[in-house]
């Protein structure tokens, strides 16, 4: 009877929902929503995800963040400071006009001129010193100094149509391009300028509700399988999973850890996952005076490398990964998952509470000290729980540790004001290679070089800075990788930070779909395929 | 009447002014929005540029003065997060919230009042007791949990209704509404039920208490003695006299359903205003929070006004005089 009822119910539902689900429609439930559709407005993962469907970049990255050609067919260095990019011919924008080098010039010009941008892409264009256009499908880009990351940085921003925005005559000028006016963010949101070369066209954008994309029939590359793609922000974890189980959406990103086990067992669902480019770490304040340590007569014990070694050794990373992260993470010994460019295969972590205690005694703290760890409680997966576990492990070696957890907006403000002696942080290497965490987290803070913007520990080692400076000016990949690996070793040997684990990113989808999990955490509809 | 209105508006203006100062300083105290908004990759020069772009480099009182000047000219500022006018963001979300709130309130009135009156007329009957027990459940079950339960039952297990989101919409005078399409209505049922549950319980309790009191009044007995039909006694004489507290509470509840139904909107991924408020607070998007609360204050003022007007319709003894208001 029950069986019959549910069949009836199913039939009823099928009638109700009939016609709504067509074979070539893909509906995606996302944990976060872009703040705008303007590709240059806000450098934020959800924005960059949707951007990739509509606007393409010159160079792209594959699922493992290796460079692949996109609008540029090929590129080479003419000398250390000069790059030549050959652009793809016959690529059409959504409005039918042809893509040429001028579109790139205009894009680079527009990026610094986005009004009210809370996080600009100028970060990735300021390496460019001059642009020459010998013919409509060739770009010569010069940089002031050798700049090996140029192709990587060109993957970060999408190319907009110069013609649609009325910028056919704009020329590049390092000091600022001239134009009568620059397109507004609003013009991209309402679709009038949402004209790219990507595999999808914007069909509808309703903030908080949905973004609908239609297939671009004239796309130059492999045509996506889906006629129509809908992104729906479902920010709460439970409802996101429920929407997948109910068949409201076909795929969700960031399924919550506690539901993964159940989803994996569900015969109607498949789960894919991969190691992400994000490291979770503890930052140890190495300044003269430090705010949240007590019982040391005002000295900062974290300045002593033996204390820092002890604080790394005292952590049982495998236990954290197993118990708190449900095995959906990898214990970490360095600042970026091994295997990615510039990491060091020789670095290992160790867990030895006894030795940690000895090291503390050698450093003059046989009875430990009192410590408060700051942590966000809604930023990284299980962030507060991890900090609690670390606090217990520290208490075992005599460092009486408390946890001070706060929501992100409060936490980041307090951290930036230097209110924590030790805090838990996370870092995603957007470029997918080691210079990103090294430059931001552990290099000495030098404003002119852009070094150390997130180095809140005051750690500074000239050897590391030199290696990094050299690496960032070495165009030869092999040589650069060696220098970065060496810099990584220096940071780890000094215990500049305590790496905890690399997060694993997962996606859950209905059976019959497949998605190659991406290290950069993007959910790309054109890479979702149905099993034949 | 006119004096009454002018006084109301003056009072409201003071409320709005005080509130905007409170909200502004409150959010300023939480932290710097740029810490949350900017890409962590950004270096210091980049950071300084972004801070200047958003006008966050000025000291607080200057920021407030700039805000107040623009606000008086009708401009509540540009959202830090979305880069579009804050008021526009809030108003875009308004139709979705309004239609959901209206449906929820309709459910609350249409089920709450009959059940409450029934329970009030027959307080010792089995049905009356069951209704009261049900209303206790409606009060005490957490909205979040009930919402998830509704989704699990009707969307995941039975597959009758969609789990979340807003369905197809039709534009009426340029405003998108979803209650006019079958698909849209289906999307509304679960969130509206979830929102209505608490209100139904509230209305039941108010209606029951009122009915029990009124049913014993002399004029009801007199009406009965005169031989009026029970339907007329209940439908006119009792109902009209229990409505004042019900209307008062419903008015306030209606306002709060529109402005603060954050939980339901989150559980059902409903693109309404409540969710916008929470997201904006989390991202310290000050212009949106301020605009939001101003719109909310305005809304409550209008609702209270309507409630006062309804009083005078329900009870002819009440006059909206300028002298006593």
PDB file of C-alpha atoms in Angstrom, chain A residues 9 12-13 16-17 20 35-36 41-43 114 116-120 122-124 126 185-186 189 206-210 232-236 238-239 242-243 245-246 248 262 407 409-410 412-413 416 427-430 436 445 447 450 453-454, chain B residues 30-32 34-47 50 53-54 78-84 88-89 92-93 148 151-152 155-156 158-160 162-167 169 176 183 186 266-267 269 271 275 281-284:
ATOM      1  CA  UNK A   9       2.871  10.486  -5.287  1.00  0.00           C
ATOM      2  CA  UNK A  12       1.581  13.185  -9.228  1.00  0.00           C
ATOM      3  CA  UNK A  13       4.875  14.990  -8.812  1.00  0.00           C
ATOM      4  CA  UNK A  16       3.158  18.652 -11.599  1.00  0.00           C
ATOM      5  CA  UNK A  17       6.747  19.114 -12.609  1.00  0.00           C
ATOM      6  CA  UNK A  20      10.110  21.781 -16.263  1.00  0.00           C
ATOM      7  CA  UNK A  35      28.065  40.443  -5.714  1.00  0.00           C
ATOM      8  CA  UNK A  36      27.739  41.633  -9.318  1.00  0.00           C
ATOM      9  CA  UNK A  41      34.062  44.745 -10.020  1.00  0.00           C
ATOM     10  CA  UNK A  42      34.929  42.372  -7.201  1.00  0.00           C
ATOM     11  CA  UNK A  43      37.748  39.833  -7.085  1.00  0.00           C
ATOM     12  CA  UNK A 114      35.510  50.531 -12.015  1.00  0.00           C
ATOM     13  CA  UNK A 116      33.223  51.673  -6.051  1.00  0.00           C
ATOM     14  CA  UNK A 117      35.090  48.420  -6.621  1.00  0.00           C
ATOM     15  CA  UNK A 118      35.635  46.815  -3.202  1.00  0.00           C
ATOM     16  CA  UNK A 119      38.415  44.563  -4.453  1.00  0.00           C
ATOM     17  CA  UNK A 120      39.976  45.475  -7.753  1.00  0.00           C
ATOM     18  CA  UNK A 122      44.445  46.047 -10.723  1.00  0.00           C
ATOM     19  CA  UNK A 123      46.393  43.597  -8.603  1.00  0.00           C
ATOM     20  CA  UNK A 124      46.842  41.563 -11.781  1.00  0.00           C
ATOM     21  CA  UNK A 126      49.881  46.462 -12.649  1.00  0.00           C
ATOM     22  CA  UNK A 185      28.728  47.879 -13.021  1.00  0.00           C
ATOM     23  CA  UNK A 186      24.990  48.276 -13.474  1.00  0.00           C
ATOM     24  CA  UNK A 189      24.146  43.466 -14.114  1.00  0.00           C
ATOM     25  CA  UNK A 206      17.885  38.177 -10.360  1.00  0.00           C
ATOM     26  CA  UNK A 207      19.907  39.012  -7.305  1.00  0.00           C
ATOM     27  CA  UNK A 208      19.445  36.546  -4.492  1.00  0.00           C
ATOM     28  CA  UNK A 209      17.347  34.327  -6.689  1.00  0.00           C
ATOM     29  CA  UNK A 210      18.963  33.010  -9.826  1.00  0.00           C
ATOM     30  CA  UNK A 232      20.675  29.336  -7.584  1.00  0.00           C
ATOM     31  CA  UNK A 233      22.204  30.632  -4.380  1.00  0.00           C
ATOM     32  CA  UNK A 234      21.149  28.376  -1.497  1.00  0.00           C
ATOM     33  CA  UNK A 235      23.423  29.647   1.224  1.00  0.00           C
ATOM     34  CA  UNK A 236      22.282  27.378   4.052  1.00  0.00           C
ATOM     35  CA  UNK A 238      20.944  21.816   4.999  1.00  0.00           C
ATOM     36  CA  UNK A 239      18.534  23.304   2.477  1.00  0.00           C
ATOM     37  CA  UNK A 242      17.750  19.004   0.566  1.00  0.00           C
ATOM     38  CA  UNK A 243      17.336  20.760  -2.772  1.00  0.00           C
ATOM     39  CA  UNK A 245      17.923  15.277  -2.717  1.00  0.00           C
ATOM     40  CA  UNK A 246      14.554  16.620  -3.805  1.00  0.00           C
ATOM     41  CA  UNK A 248      15.318  20.757  -7.374  1.00  0.00           C
ATOM     42  CA  UNK A 262      25.188  10.033   3.763  1.00  0.00           C
ATOM     43  CA  UNK A 407      32.235  35.869  13.241  1.00  0.00           C
ATOM     44  CA  UNK A 409      33.567  40.551  10.053  1.00  0.00           C
ATOM     45  CA  UNK A 410      34.600  40.960  13.675  1.00  0.00           C
ATOM     46  CA  UNK A 412      39.179  40.037  10.437  1.00  0.00           C
ATOM     47  CA  UNK A 413      38.973  43.536  11.867  1.00  0.00           C
ATOM     48  CA  UNK A 416      44.147  43.264  11.242  1.00  0.00           C
ATOM     49  CA  UNK A 427      44.942  30.948   2.458  1.00  0.00           C
ATOM     50  CA  UNK A 428      43.841  30.057  -1.064  1.00  0.00           C
ATOM     51  CA  UNK A 429      46.592  30.293  -3.619  1.00  0.00           C
ATOM     52  CA  UNK A 430      44.618  31.915  -6.419  1.00  0.00           C
ATOM     53  CA  UNK A 436      51.121  33.249  -3.631  1.00  0.00           C
ATOM     54  CA  UNK A 445      56.027  43.378   4.792  1.00  0.00           C
ATOM     55  CA  UNK A 447      54.842  47.999   0.680  1.00  0.00           C
ATOM     56  CA  UNK A 450      53.643  44.237  -2.440  1.00  0.00           C
ATOM     57  CA  UNK A 453      50.139  42.094   3.014  1.00  0.00           C
ATOM     58  CA  UNK A 454      48.774  39.246   5.156  1.00  0.00           C
TER      59      UNK A 454
ATOM     60  CA  UNK B  30      31.877  46.104  14.473  1.00  0.00           C
ATOM     61  CA  UNK B  31      34.717  46.520  12.047  1.00  0.00           C
ATOM     62  CA  UNK B  32      35.993  47.797   8.772  1.00  0.00           C
ATOM     63  CA  UNK B  34      37.191  46.434   3.666  1.00  0.00           C
ATOM     64  CA  UNK B  35      38.597  43.655   5.866  1.00  0.00           C
ATOM     65  CA  UNK B  36      35.770  41.410   4.720  1.00  0.00           C
ATOM     66  CA  UNK B  37      35.387  42.618   1.149  1.00  0.00           C
ATOM     67  CA  UNK B  38      38.855  42.842  -0.258  1.00  0.00           C
ATOM     68  CA  UNK B  39      40.618  39.899  -1.814  1.00  0.00           C
ATOM     69  CA  UNK B  40      43.246  38.608   0.601  1.00  0.00           C
ATOM     70  CA  UNK B  41      45.767  38.720  -2.258  1.00  0.00           C
ATOM     71  CA  UNK B  42      45.532  42.488  -2.363  1.00  0.00           C
ATOM     72  CA  UNK B  43      48.654  44.308  -1.219  1.00  0.00           C
ATOM     73  CA  UNK B  44      48.713  47.439   0.898  1.00  0.00           C
ATOM     74  CA  UNK B  45      48.579  49.896  -1.974  1.00  0.00           C
ATOM     75  CA  UNK B  46      45.573  48.044  -3.339  1.00  0.00           C
ATOM     76  CA  UNK B  47      43.903  48.097   0.033  1.00  0.00           C
ATOM     77  CA  UNK B  50      39.856  50.399  -2.200  1.00  0.00           C
ATOM     78  CA  UNK B  53      37.147  54.393  -3.333  1.00  0.00           C
ATOM     79  CA  UNK B  54      34.516  53.467  -0.775  1.00  0.00           C
ATOM     80  CA  UNK B  78      25.791  52.888  -2.792  1.00  0.00           C
ATOM     81  CA  UNK B  79      26.128  49.366  -1.461  1.00  0.00           C
ATOM     82  CA  UNK B  80      29.760  48.557  -0.618  1.00  0.00           C
ATOM     83  CA  UNK B  81      29.222  44.987  -1.746  1.00  0.00           C
ATOM     84  CA  UNK B  82      27.084  45.307  -4.857  1.00  0.00           C
ATOM     85  CA  UNK B  83      28.020  48.750  -6.114  1.00  0.00           C
ATOM     86  CA  UNK B  84      24.395  49.721  -6.792  1.00  0.00           C
ATOM     87  CA  UNK B  88      17.287  49.849  -5.071  1.00  0.00           C
ATOM     88  CA  UNK B  89      18.691  46.630  -3.568  1.00  0.00           C
ATOM     89  CA  UNK B  92      14.140  44.825  -5.515  1.00  0.00           C
ATOM     90  CA  UNK B  93      13.660  42.290  -2.756  1.00  0.00           C
ATOM     91  CA  UNK B 148      13.663  21.559   7.377  1.00  0.00           C
ATOM     92  CA  UNK B 151      11.271  20.213   3.143  1.00  0.00           C
ATOM     93  CA  UNK B 152      12.212  16.661   4.080  1.00  0.00           C
ATOM     94  CA  UNK B 155      10.021  17.874  -1.125  1.00  0.00           C
ATOM     95  CA  UNK B 156      12.536  15.110  -0.460  1.00  0.00           C
ATOM     96  CA  UNK B 158       7.069  12.815  -1.222  1.00  0.00           C
ATOM     97  CA  UNK B 159       8.403  14.999  -3.997  1.00  0.00           C
ATOM     98  CA  UNK B 160       5.170  17.008  -4.142  1.00  0.00           C
ATOM     99  CA  UNK B 162       9.895  22.148  -4.584  1.00  0.00           C
ATOM    100  CA  UNK B 163      12.410  22.318  -1.754  1.00  0.00           C
ATOM    101  CA  UNK B 164      13.334  25.950  -2.038  1.00  0.00           C
ATOM    102  CA  UNK B 165      13.649  29.052  -4.135  1.00  0.00           C
ATOM    103  CA  UNK B 166      11.146  31.234  -5.930  1.00  0.00           C
ATOM    104  CA  UNK B 167       9.271  29.883  -8.920  1.00  0.00           C
ATOM    105  CA  UNK B 169       7.119  35.069 -11.919  1.00  0.00           C
ATOM    106  CA  UNK B 176       7.571  40.457 -10.583  1.00  0.00           C
ATOM    107  CA  UNK B 183       4.755  27.014 -10.468  1.00  0.00           C
ATOM    108  CA  UNK B 186       3.936  25.758  -5.503  1.00  0.00           C
ATOM    109  CA  UNK B 266      17.226  31.335   4.668  1.00  0.00           C
ATOM    110  CA  UNK B 267      15.850  27.813   4.984  1.00  0.00           C
ATOM    111  CA  UNK B 269      16.424  30.209  -0.064  1.00  0.00           C
ATOM    112  CA  UNK B 271      15.097  35.879  -2.223  1.00  0.00           C
ATOM    113  CA  UNK B 275      18.052  37.526   3.943  1.00  0.00           C
ATOM    114  CA  UNK B 281      25.275  42.788   8.319  1.00  0.00           C
ATOM    115  CA  UNK B 282      27.734  39.940   7.845  1.00  0.00           C
ATOM    116  CA  UNK B 283      29.547  41.874   5.134  1.00  0.00           C
ATOM    117  CA  UNK B 284      29.241  45.172   7.047  1.00  0.00           C
TER     118      UNK B 284
END
